[in-house]
Amino acid sequence: MKLRILGINNMSSRDTIWPAYLIDHDLALDAGSLCRSLTFDEQAALRAVVVSHRHLDHTLDLVPFGLNRVASGWPPVDVYGIRDAVDYLRGALIGPLVPKALGAPGEEASLRLNAVDYHQETSILGRRVTAIPVPHAVPAAGIHVESGGVKLFYTGDAGQGLSRAWTRVSPDALLTECSHGNLNRAHVAKAGHQTPELLKETLSDFKALRGYLPKVIVTHINPQWEQAVRKELVEVSREIDHEILIAEPGMTLELTARP
Ligand SMILES: [Zn+2]
Ligand SMILES: [Zn+2]
């Protein structure tokens, strides 16, 4: 499974890019930077997008992406999410802003919205995809993708209590958020995010339950806390004796099954 990192920050600027990730060339996880990060050819090749939750840093580029598809005649794209996210896309984002992307009655939609239930495995372009509930400020899902015998779990945005997902998933690779530094723990408790300290607890819970640690890739970093997060993750990595890779836009990883 090829994982390409498009954006890794939760604030948008010239130098920081909202979250989106590509599995191989045709499936995207989240849509914060689909257009900004992909050429037209790459956008045209996309066939499905799975969003973790409704927040704009994970969904906003579905607006220009939908406009591009309406304007170009590229093949339609299936967009999947939990009910809360799909209702938001239909009622507040794509519906009002790019109604043509959803298709007039009798017309084919450029973006086809599909609601999935938690724990319901869906076959998407030959991959087995499952939404797993994770704790966040709004209803949110971690996305489990199994493809060619490789299992990836992308947490989306998830705060304290993420460890409850470990009874459900045992991935080869974990793409997890770590938004703020340890000093911001009070804020993240309210907003539902990870700090390096929380991530250490979460990974320790994983190891206690599963007996191993997956490949860990960290993303969704608040730019104002990035220095602290990077420094504190070096400490965590040393303490748990396990590599923690910090994602970078443009990075492509070839994920493999654990031996
Ligand atoms: Zn969020
Ligand atoms: Zn976010």
Tab-separated table of N, CA and C in Angstrom, residues 7-166:
chain	number	residue	atom	x	y	z
A	7	GLY	N	-1.022	16.898	3.186
A	7	GLY	CA	-0.940	18.022	4.128
A	7	GLY	C	-0.919	17.522	5.558
A	8	ILE	N	-0.246	18.257	6.442
A	8	ILE	CA	-0.053	17.745	7.808
A	8	ILE	C	-0.362	18.780	8.889
A	9	ASN	N	-0.894	19.952	8.530
A	9	ASN	CA	-1.125	20.977	9.551
A	9	ASN	C	-2.611	21.275	9.699
A	10	ASN	N	-2.996	21.747	10.883
A	10	ASN	CA	-4.412	22.055	11.106
A	10	ASN	C	-4.724	23.533	10.897
A	11	MET	N	-3.718	24.291	10.433
A	11	MET	CA	-3.959	25.684	10.041
A	11	MET	C	-3.383	25.870	8.644
A	12	SER	N	-4.072	26.700	7.838
A	12	SER	CA	-3.717	26.831	6.433
A	12	SER	C	-2.998	28.144	6.168
A	13	SER	N	-1.891	28.077	5.444
A	13	SER	CA	-1.146	29.282	5.053
A	13	SER	C	-0.306	28.921	3.834
A	14	ARG	N	0.527	29.861	3.409
A	14	ARG	CA	1.424	29.563	2.287
A	14	ARG	C	2.272	28.334	2.587
A	15	ASP	N	2.664	28.218	3.840
A	15	ASP	CA	3.654	27.194	4.202
A	15	ASP	C	3.066	25.994	4.944
A	16	THR	N	1.798	26.042	5.264
A	16	THR	CA	1.204	24.929	6.022
A	16	THR	C	-0.052	24.465	5.298
A	17	ILE	N	-0.209	23.158	5.213
A	17	ILE	CA	-1.240	22.584	4.348
A	17	ILE	C	-2.177	21.695	5.155
A	18	TRP	N	-3.465	21.858	4.920
A	18	TRP	CA	-4.476	21.085	5.647
A	18	TRP	C	-4.390	19.585	5.302
A	19	PRO	N	-4.912	18.742	6.190
A	19	PRO	CA	-4.730	17.295	6.048
A	19	PRO	C	-5.434	16.671	4.837
A	20	ALA	N	-4.708	15.836	4.139
A	20	ALA	CA	-5.253	14.926	3.133
A	20	ALA	C	-4.164	13.900	2.845
A	21	TYR	N	-4.595	12.695	2.526
A	21	TYR	CA	-3.658	11.586	2.320
A	21	TYR	C	-4.162	10.764	1.158
A	22	LEU	N	-3.221	10.241	0.375
A	22	LEU	CA	-3.594	9.463	-0.796
A	22	LEU	C	-3.173	8.014	-0.595
A	23	ILE	N	-4.088	7.080	-0.823
A	23	ILE	CA	-3.747	5.654	-0.836
A	23	ILE	C	-3.611	5.276	-2.305
A	24	ASP	N	-2.413	4.827	-2.683
A	24	ASP	CA	-2.114	4.552	-4.088
A	24	ASP	C	-2.471	5.805	-4.892
A	25	HIS	N	-3.235	5.703	-5.947
A	25	HIS	CA	-3.492	6.917	-6.739
A	25	HIS	C	-4.972	7.278	-6.786
A	26	ASP	N	-5.825	6.385	-6.201
A	26	ASP	CA	-7.256	6.553	-6.472
A	26	ASP	C	-8.134	6.791	-5.256
A	27	LEU	N	-7.573	6.626	-4.047
A	27	LEU	CA	-8.375	6.759	-2.827
A	27	LEU	C	-7.751	7.806	-1.916
A	28	ALA	N	-8.549	8.797	-1.497
A	28	ALA	CA	-8.041	9.825	-0.584
A	28	ALA	C	-8.673	9.653	0.784
A	29	LEU	N	-7.886	9.901	1.820
A	29	LEU	CA	-8.403	9.992	3.179
A	29	LEU	C	-8.365	11.468	3.551
A	30	ASP	N	-9.520	12.037	3.829
A	30	ASP	CA	-9.698	13.453	4.122
A	30	ASP	C	-9.367	14.321	2.907
A	31	ALA	N	-9.874	15.559	2.983
A	31	ALA	CA	-9.878	16.390	1.777
A	31	ALA	C	-9.542	17.843	2.087
A	32	GLY	N	-8.637	18.059	3.059
A	32	GLY	CA	-8.276	19.429	3.393
A	32	GLY	C	-7.474	20.111	2.296
A	33	SER	N	-6.768	19.310	1.497
A	33	SER	CA	-5.863	19.911	0.500
A	33	SER	C	-5.819	19.101	-0.792
A	34	LEU	N	-6.953	18.574	-1.209
A	34	LEU	CA	-6.974	17.725	-2.415
A	34	LEU	C	-6.553	18.487	-3.658
A	35	CYS	N	-7.095	19.703	-3.814
A	35	CYS	CA	-6.793	20.462	-5.036
A	35	CYS	C	-5.435	21.124	-4.928
A	36	ARG	N	-5.184	21.718	-3.770
A	36	ARG	CA	-3.923	22.436	-3.582
A	36	ARG	C	-2.723	21.516	-3.796
A	37	SER	N	-2.881	20.226	-3.482
A	37	SER	CA	-1.726	19.326	-3.481
A	37	SER	C	-1.634	18.431	-4.701
A	38	LEU	N	-2.680	18.392	-5.531
A	38	LEU	CA	-2.695	17.432	-6.641
A	38	LEU	C	-2.798	18.135	-7.989
A	39	THR	N	-2.132	17.574	-9.001
A	39	THR	CA	-2.278	18.080	-10.360
A	39	THR	C	-3.674	17.711	-10.877
A	40	PHE	N	-4.074	18.282	-11.993
A	40	PHE	CA	-5.372	17.923	-12.581
A	40	PHE	C	-5.415	16.430	-12.908
A	41	ASP	N	-4.306	15.905	-13.467
A	41	ASP	CA	-4.287	14.475	-13.798
A	41	ASP	C	-4.501	13.634	-12.547
A	42	GLU	N	-3.861	14.042	-11.460
A	42	GLU	CA	-4.003	13.284	-10.206
A	42	GLU	C	-5.422	13.406	-9.647
A	43	GLN	N	-6.009	14.604	-9.776
A	43	GLN	CA	-7.399	14.766	-9.329
A	43	GLN	C	-8.341	13.922	-10.177
A	44	ALA	N	-8.085	13.907	-11.488
A	44	ALA	CA	-8.950	13.141	-12.386
A	44	ALA	C	-8.895	11.654	-12.064
A	45	ALA	N	-7.729	11.176	-11.583
A	45	ALA	CA	-7.545	9.748	-11.309
A	45	ALA	C	-8.192	9.311	-9.992
A	46	LEU	N	-8.543	10.280	-9.142
A	46	LEU	CA	-9.170	9.919	-7.860
A	46	LEU	C	-10.574	9.353	-8.096
A	47	ARG	N	-10.907	8.289	-7.365
A	47	ARG	CA	-12.226	7.679	-7.525
A	47	ARG	C	-13.043	7.674	-6.231
A	48	ALA	N	-12.362	7.845	-5.096
A	48	ALA	CA	-13.091	7.833	-3.829
A	48	ALA	C	-12.348	8.659	-2.783
A	49	VAL	N	-13.141	9.289	-1.914
A	49	VAL	CA	-12.610	10.063	-0.792
A	49	VAL	C	-13.348	9.604	0.460
A	50	VAL	N	-12.621	9.311	1.516
A	50	VAL	CA	-13.248	8.994	2.797
A	50	VAL	C	-12.893	10.114	3.761
A	51	VAL	N	-13.898	10.782	4.328
A	51	VAL	CA	-13.610	11.857	5.277
A	51	VAL	C	-13.813	11.337	6.699
A	52	SER	N	-12.946	11.810	7.598
A	52	SER	CA	-12.983	11.324	8.986
A	52	SER	C	-14.063	12.012	9.802
A	53	HIS	N	-14.290	13.294	9.523
A	53	HIS	CA	-15.324	14.057	10.235
A	53	HIS	C	-15.549	15.363	9.493
A	54	ARG	N	-16.494	16.148	9.990
A	54	ARG	CA	-16.966	17.289	9.201
A	54	ARG	C	-16.063	18.524	9.233
A	55	HIS	N	-15.113	18.622	10.122
A	55	HIS	CA	-14.356	19.872	10.275
A	55	HIS	C	-13.702	20.300	8.954
A	56	LEU	N	-13.684	21.640	8.757
A	56	LEU	CA	-13.284	22.177	7.457
A	56	LEU	C	-11.851	21.846	7.066
A	57	ASP	N	-10.955	21.717	8.054
A	57	ASP	CA	-9.567	21.392	7.685
A	57	ASP	C	-9.475	19.990	7.065
A	58	HIS	N	-10.556	19.214	7.170
A	58	HIS	CA	-10.575	17.861	6.594
A	58	HIS	C	-11.511	17.730	5.386
A	59	THR	N	-12.287	18.795	5.118
A	59	THR	CA	-13.326	18.663	4.087
A	59	THR	C	-13.354	19.792	3.047
A	60	LEU	N	-12.757	20.946	3.357
A	60	LEU	CA	-13.055	22.138	2.549
A	60	LEU	C	-12.692	21.994	1.070
A	61	ASP	N	-11.616	21.264	0.756
A	61	ASP	CA	-11.224	21.180	-0.657
A	61	ASP	C	-12.198	20.335	-1.480
A	62	LEU	N	-13.208	19.726	-0.854
A	62	LEU	CA	-14.243	19.066	-1.656
A	62	LEU	C	-15.015	20.094	-2.475
A	63	VAL	N	-14.977	21.379	-2.049
A	63	VAL	CA	-15.676	22.428	-2.812
A	63	VAL	C	-14.975	22.679	-4.161
A	64	PRO	N	-13.685	23.087	-4.176
A	64	PRO	CA	-13.027	23.235	-5.491
A	64	PRO	C	-12.902	21.905	-6.239
A	65	PHE	N	-12.745	20.812	-5.499
A	65	PHE	CA	-12.643	19.493	-6.141
A	65	PHE	C	-13.945	19.174	-6.881
A	66	GLY	N	-15.075	19.511	-6.251
A	66	GLY	CA	-16.379	19.312	-6.898
A	66	GLY	C	-16.542	20.221	-8.098
A	67	LEU	N	-16.134	21.486	-7.946
A	67	LEU	CA	-16.210	22.434	-9.073
A	67	LEU	C	-15.368	21.939	-10.245
A	68	ASN	N	-14.165	21.462	-9.942
A	68	ASN	CA	-13.282	20.958	-11.001
A	68	ASN	C	-13.924	19.792	-11.738
A	69	ARG	N	-14.586	18.911	-10.995
A	69	ARG	CA	-15.178	17.729	-11.636
A	69	ARG	C	-16.363	18.142	-12.512
A	70	VAL	N	-17.164	19.115	-12.020
A	70	VAL	CA	-18.288	19.597	-12.820
A	70	VAL	C	-17.763	20.231	-14.113
A	71	ALA	N	-16.684	21.001	-13.985
A	71	ALA	CA	-16.155	21.733	-15.140
A	71	ALA	C	-15.427	20.838	-16.135
A	72	SER	N	-14.944	19.690	-15.693
A	72	SER	CA	-14.045	18.893	-16.532
A	72	SER	C	-14.697	17.674	-17.155
A	73	GLY	N	-15.764	17.177	-16.521
A	73	GLY	CA	-16.346	15.932	-17.000
A	73	GLY	C	-15.553	14.695	-16.599
A	74	TRP	N	-14.673	14.821	-15.606
A	74	TRP	CA	-13.961	13.648	-15.096
A	74	TRP	C	-14.968	12.670	-14.490
A	75	PRO	N	-14.588	11.402	-14.377
A	75	PRO	CA	-15.525	10.425	-13.805
A	75	PRO	C	-15.943	10.805	-12.379
A	76	PRO	N	-17.147	10.392	-11.989
A	76	PRO	CA	-17.624	10.736	-10.642
A	76	PRO	C	-16.770	10.113	-9.543
A	77	VAL	N	-16.848	10.733	-8.383
A	77	VAL	CA	-16.092	10.271	-7.214
A	77	VAL	C	-17.076	9.941	-6.096
A	78	ASP	N	-16.872	8.805	-5.449
A	78	ASP	CA	-17.669	8.469	-4.277
A	78	ASP	C	-17.027	9.070	-3.043
A	79	VAL	N	-17.827	9.794	-2.261
A	79	VAL	CA	-17.349	10.385	-1.016
A	79	VAL	C	-18.044	9.661	0.139
A	80	TYR	N	-17.253	9.122	1.041
A	80	TYR	CA	-17.782	8.359	2.168
A	80	TYR	C	-17.503	9.092	3.478
A	81	GLY	N	-18.414	8.934	4.421
A	81	GLY	CA	-18.191	9.474	5.765
A	81	GLY	C	-19.280	8.967	6.678
A	82	ILE	N	-19.088	9.172	7.983
A	82	ILE	CA	-20.176	8.841	8.916
A	82	ILE	C	-21.340	9.794	8.660
A	83	ARG	N	-22.500	9.439	9.156
A	83	ARG	CA	-23.734	10.191	8.860
A	83	ARG	C	-23.581	11.691	9.164
A	84	ASP	N	-22.986	12.025	10.306
A	84	ASP	CA	-22.836	13.433	10.685
A	84	ASP	C	-22.037	14.199	9.628
A	85	ALA	N	-20.973	13.590	9.134
A	85	ALA	CA	-20.121	14.269	8.151
A	85	ALA	C	-20.845	14.407	6.812
A	86	VAL	N	-21.531	13.344	6.397
A	86	VAL	CA	-22.227	13.384	5.104
A	86	VAL	C	-23.380	14.392	5.147
A	87	ASP	N	-24.097	14.437	6.283
A	87	ASP	CA	-25.178	15.429	6.417
A	87	ASP	C	-24.609	16.848	6.302
A	88	TYR	N	-23.428	17.056	6.895
A	88	TYR	CA	-22.793	18.371	6.833
A	88	TYR	C	-22.388	18.705	5.392
A	89	LEU	N	-21.796	17.729	4.710
A	89	LEU	CA	-21.374	17.974	3.316
A	89	LEU	C	-22.576	18.321	2.447
A	90	ARG	N	-23.680	17.576	2.653
A	90	ARG	CA	-24.865	17.802	1.822
A	90	ARG	C	-25.568	19.113	2.193
A	91	GLY	N	-25.672	19.371	3.516
A	91	GLY	CA	-26.510	20.487	3.967
A	91	GLY	C	-25.774	21.808	4.091
A	92	ALA	N	-24.482	21.775	4.336
A	92	ALA	CA	-23.774	23.019	4.657
A	92	ALA	C	-22.608	23.324	3.729
A	93	LEU	N	-22.045	22.309	3.083
A	93	LEU	CA	-20.822	22.587	2.315
A	93	LEU	C	-21.051	22.403	0.808
A	94	ILE	N	-21.090	21.164	0.351
A	94	ILE	CA	-21.192	20.942	-1.097
A	94	ILE	C	-22.587	21.328	-1.598
A	95	GLY	N	-23.625	20.952	-0.835
A	95	GLY	CA	-25.003	21.263	-1.245
A	95	GLY	C	-25.190	22.731	-1.561
A	96	PRO	N	-24.928	23.637	-0.600
A	96	PRO	CA	-25.117	25.065	-0.879
A	96	PRO	C	-24.073	25.655	-1.818
A	97	LEU	N	-22.820	25.197	-1.761
A	97	LEU	CA	-21.751	25.888	-2.488
A	97	LEU	C	-21.511	25.339	-3.898
A	98	VAL	N	-21.671	24.033	-4.076
A	98	VAL	CA	-21.477	23.441	-5.415
A	98	VAL	C	-22.634	22.487	-5.687
A	99	PRO	N	-23.880	22.993	-5.707
A	99	PRO	CA	-25.020	22.073	-5.856
A	99	PRO	C	-24.911	21.201	-7.105
A	100	LYS	N	-24.285	21.742	-8.162
A	100	LYS	CA	-24.172	20.965	-9.404
A	100	LYS	C	-23.380	19.675	-9.208
A	101	ALA	N	-22.446	19.689	-8.237
A	101	ALA	CA	-21.616	18.502	-8.009
A	101	ALA	C	-22.457	17.330	-7.503
A	102	LEU	N	-23.609	17.665	-6.866
A	102	LEU	CA	-24.467	16.598	-6.351
A	102	LEU	C	-25.468	16.133	-7.404
A	103	GLY	N	-25.512	16.819	-8.554
A	103	GLY	CA	-26.350	16.387	-9.674
A	103	GLY	C	-27.802	16.810	-9.515
A	104	ALA	N	-28.398	17.313	-10.575
A	104	ALA	CA	-29.836	17.605	-10.572
A	104	ALA	C	-30.569	16.268	-10.707
A	105	PRO	N	-31.883	16.239	-10.347
A	105	PRO	CA	-32.636	14.992	-10.509
A	105	PRO	C	-32.489	14.465	-11.939
A	106	GLY	N	-32.177	13.178	-12.066
A	106	GLY	CA	-32.015	12.582	-13.387
A	106	GLY	C	-30.619	12.699	-13.954
A	107	GLU	N	-29.774	13.498	-13.289
A	107	GLU	CA	-28.385	13.659	-13.749
A	107	GLU	C	-27.449	12.877	-12.843
A	108	GLU	N	-26.297	12.490	-13.388
A	108	GLU	CA	-25.336	11.822	-12.525
A	108	GLU	C	-24.569	12.865	-11.708
A	109	ALA	N	-24.334	12.546	-10.423
A	109	ALA	CA	-23.570	13.448	-9.563
A	109	ALA	C	-22.081	13.326	-9.868
A	110	SER	N	-21.349	14.439	-9.724
A	110	SER	CA	-19.881	14.383	-9.809
A	110	SER	C	-19.298	13.866	-8.501
A	111	LEU	N	-19.950	14.255	-7.405
A	111	LEU	CA	-19.573	13.744	-6.084
A	111	LEU	C	-20.776	12.971	-5.536
A	112	ARG	N	-20.616	11.670	-5.331
A	112	ARG	CA	-21.714	10.841	-4.817
A	112	ARG	C	-21.481	10.618	-3.331
A	113	LEU	N	-22.397	11.120	-2.501
A	113	LEU	CA	-22.215	11.047	-1.045
A	113	LEU	C	-22.751	9.726	-0.510
A	114	ASN	N	-21.949	9.074	0.320
A	114	ASN	CA	-22.325	7.780	0.894
A	114	ASN	C	-22.089	7.798	2.403
A	115	ALA	N	-23.149	7.596	3.177
A	115	ALA	CA	-22.984	7.521	4.637
A	115	ALA	C	-22.662	6.084	5.034
A	116	VAL	N	-21.702	5.930	5.926
A	116	VAL	CA	-21.375	4.600	6.449
A	116	VAL	C	-21.608	4.595	7.961
A	117	ASP	N	-21.933	3.428	8.478
A	117	ASP	CA	-22.083	3.274	9.929
A	117	ASP	C	-20.735	2.907	10.537
A	118	TYR	N	-20.557	3.271	11.794
A	118	TYR	CA	-19.382	2.807	12.526
A	118	TYR	C	-19.323	1.277	12.487
A	119	HIS	N	-18.146	0.763	12.366
A	119	HIS	CA	-17.862	-0.686	12.414
A	119	HIS	C	-18.381	-1.449	11.197
A	120	GLN	N	-18.988	-0.732	10.252
A	120	GLN	CA	-19.512	-1.414	9.062
A	120	GLN	C	-18.418	-1.425	7.990
A	121	GLU	N	-17.954	-2.620	7.640
A	121	GLU	CA	-16.892	-2.690	6.624
A	121	GLU	C	-17.483	-2.426	5.244
A	122	THR	N	-16.841	-1.535	4.495
A	122	THR	CA	-17.311	-1.201	3.154
A	122	THR	C	-16.187	-1.503	2.167
A	123	SER	N	-16.539	-2.109	1.054
A	123	SER	CA	-15.530	-2.351	0.021
A	123	SER	C	-15.447	-1.105	-0.858
A	124	ILE	N	-14.293	-0.477	-0.873
A	124	ILE	CA	-14.090	0.736	-1.676
A	124	ILE	C	-12.896	0.497	-2.583
A	125	LEU	N	-13.138	0.403	-3.884
A	125	LEU	CA	-12.069	0.214	-4.872
A	125	LEU	C	-11.169	-0.964	-4.489
A	126	GLY	N	-11.790	-2.031	-4.013
A	126	GLY	CA	-11.030	-3.234	-3.692
A	126	GLY	C	-10.376	-3.227	-2.319
A	127	ARG	N	-10.505	-2.109	-1.571
A	127	ARG	CA	-9.988	-2.081	-0.194
A	127	ARG	C	-11.125	-2.291	0.779
A	128	ARG	N	-10.769	-2.833	1.945
A	128	ARG	CA	-11.767	-2.992	3.003
A	128	ARG	C	-11.632	-1.806	3.953
A	129	VAL	N	-12.667	-0.979	4.015
A	129	VAL	CA	-12.594	0.278	4.769
A	129	VAL	C	-13.647	0.260	5.873
A	130	THR	N	-13.226	0.624	7.093
A	130	THR	CA	-14.141	0.617	8.233
A	130	THR	C	-13.957	1.895	9.043
A	131	ALA	N	-15.076	2.535	9.414
A	131	ALA	CA	-15.046	3.720	10.280
A	131	ALA	C	-15.117	3.255	11.732
A	132	ILE	N	-14.164	3.728	12.526
A	132	ILE	CA	-14.095	3.354	13.944
A	132	ILE	C	-14.321	4.625	14.766
A	133	PRO	N	-15.259	4.607	15.747
A	133	PRO	CA	-15.502	5.844	16.507
A	133	PRO	C	-14.273	6.287	17.294
A	134	VAL	N	-13.988	7.584	17.250
A	134	VAL	CA	-12.885	8.151	18.035
A	134	VAL	C	-13.400	9.406	18.747
A	135	PRO	N	-12.815	9.733	19.924
A	135	PRO	CA	-13.298	10.882	20.697
A	135	PRO	C	-12.783	12.205	20.128
A	136	HIS	N	-13.694	13.111	19.790
A	136	HIS	CA	-13.314	14.420	19.255
A	136	HIS	C	-14.432	15.403	19.609
A	137	ALA	N	-14.274	16.673	19.220
A	137	ALA	CA	-15.260	17.702	19.577
A	137	ALA	C	-16.587	17.506	18.848
A	138	VAL	N	-16.563	16.818	17.711
A	138	VAL	CA	-17.776	16.495	16.956
A	138	VAL	C	-17.715	14.989	16.662
A	139	PRO	N	-18.834	14.381	16.230
A	139	PRO	CA	-18.750	12.958	15.877
A	139	PRO	C	-17.636	12.731	14.857
A	140	ALA	N	-16.801	11.748	15.125
A	140	ALA	CA	-15.605	11.564	14.283
A	140	ALA	C	-15.279	10.082	14.167
A	141	ALA	N	-14.575	9.761	13.093
A	141	ALA	CA	-14.179	8.380	12.848
A	141	ALA	C	-12.696	8.302	12.560
A	142	GLY	N	-12.078	7.263	13.072
A	142	GLY	CA	-10.797	6.837	12.531
A	142	GLY	C	-11.115	5.944	11.343
A	143	ILE	N	-10.211	5.909	10.379
A	143	ILE	CA	-10.497	5.139	9.161
A	143	ILE	C	-9.499	3.982	9.073
A	144	HIS	N	-10.043	2.775	9.071
A	144	HIS	CA	-9.203	1.582	8.942
A	144	HIS	C	-9.263	1.124	7.494
A	145	VAL	N	-8.107	0.988	6.869
A	145	VAL	CA	-8.044	0.563	5.464
A	145	VAL	C	-7.183	-0.691	5.373
A	146	GLU	N	-7.748	-1.738	4.790
A	146	GLU	CA	-6.979	-2.963	4.580
A	146	GLU	C	-6.892	-3.201	3.080
A	147	SER	N	-5.668	-3.335	2.595
A	147	SER	CA	-5.463	-3.460	1.160
A	147	SER	C	-4.235	-4.326	0.912
A	148	GLY	N	-4.398	-5.364	0.109
A	148	GLY	CA	-3.270	-6.235	-0.222
A	148	GLY	C	-2.588	-6.808	1.008
A	149	GLY	N	-3.378	-7.103	2.067
A	149	GLY	CA	-2.813	-7.700	3.279
A	149	GLY	C	-2.151	-6.700	4.217
A	150	VAL	N	-2.208	-5.401	3.876
A	150	VAL	CA	-1.623	-4.360	4.732
A	150	VAL	C	-2.755	-3.577	5.402
A	151	LYS	N	-2.585	-3.330	6.710
A	151	LYS	CA	-3.634	-2.616	7.455
A	151	LYS	C	-3.113	-1.266	7.949
A	152	LEU	N	-3.824	-0.222	7.569
A	152	LEU	CA	-3.502	1.137	8.020
A	152	LEU	C	-4.667	1.644	8.854
A	153	PHE	N	-4.357	2.268	10.001
A	153	PHE	CA	-5.401	2.958	10.746
A	153	PHE	C	-5.032	4.429	10.829
A	154	TYR	N	-5.902	5.272	10.248
A	154	TYR	CA	-5.747	6.724	10.300
A	154	TYR	C	-6.716	7.228	11.355
A	155	THR	N	-6.198	7.884	12.383
A	155	THR	CA	-7.071	8.257	13.514
A	155	THR	C	-7.981	9.437	13.203
A	156	GLY	N	-7.685	10.216	12.138
A	156	GLY	CA	-8.352	11.510	12.003
A	156	GLY	C	-7.999	12.343	13.227
A	157	ASP	N	-8.922	13.212	13.665
A	157	ASP	CA	-8.709	13.979	14.896
A	157	ASP	C	-9.265	13.167	16.056
A	158	ALA	N	-8.449	12.951	17.070
A	158	ALA	CA	-8.889	12.076	18.158
A	158	ALA	C	-8.161	12.445	19.443
A	159	GLY	N	-8.906	12.630	20.517
A	159	GLY	CA	-8.311	13.016	21.794
A	159	GLY	C	-8.157	11.855	22.748
A	160	GLN	N	-8.155	12.205	24.038
A	160	GLN	CA	-7.984	11.192	25.073
A	160	GLN	C	-9.140	10.189	24.986
A	161	GLY	N	-8.818	8.928	25.073
A	161	GLY	CA	-9.847	7.904	24.896
A	161	GLY	C	-9.698	7.184	23.563
A	162	LEU	N	-8.731	7.649	22.750
A	162	LEU	CA	-8.455	6.984	21.467
A	162	LEU	C	-8.153	5.495	21.681
A	163	SER	N	-7.593	5.180	22.853
A	163	SER	CA	-7.205	3.782	23.118
A	163	SER	C	-8.388	2.821	23.042
A	164	ARG	N	-9.606	3.351	23.188
A	164	ARG	CA	-10.782	2.460	23.076
A	164	ARG	C	-10.852	1.811	21.690
A	165	ALA	N	-10.204	2.445	20.712
A	165	ALA	CA	-10.218	1.872	19.353
A	165	ALA	C	-9.346	0.624	19.248
A	166	TRP	N	-8.448	0.439	20.216
A	166	TRP	CA	-7.461	-0.654	20.066
A	166	TRP	C	-8.089	-2.039	20.178
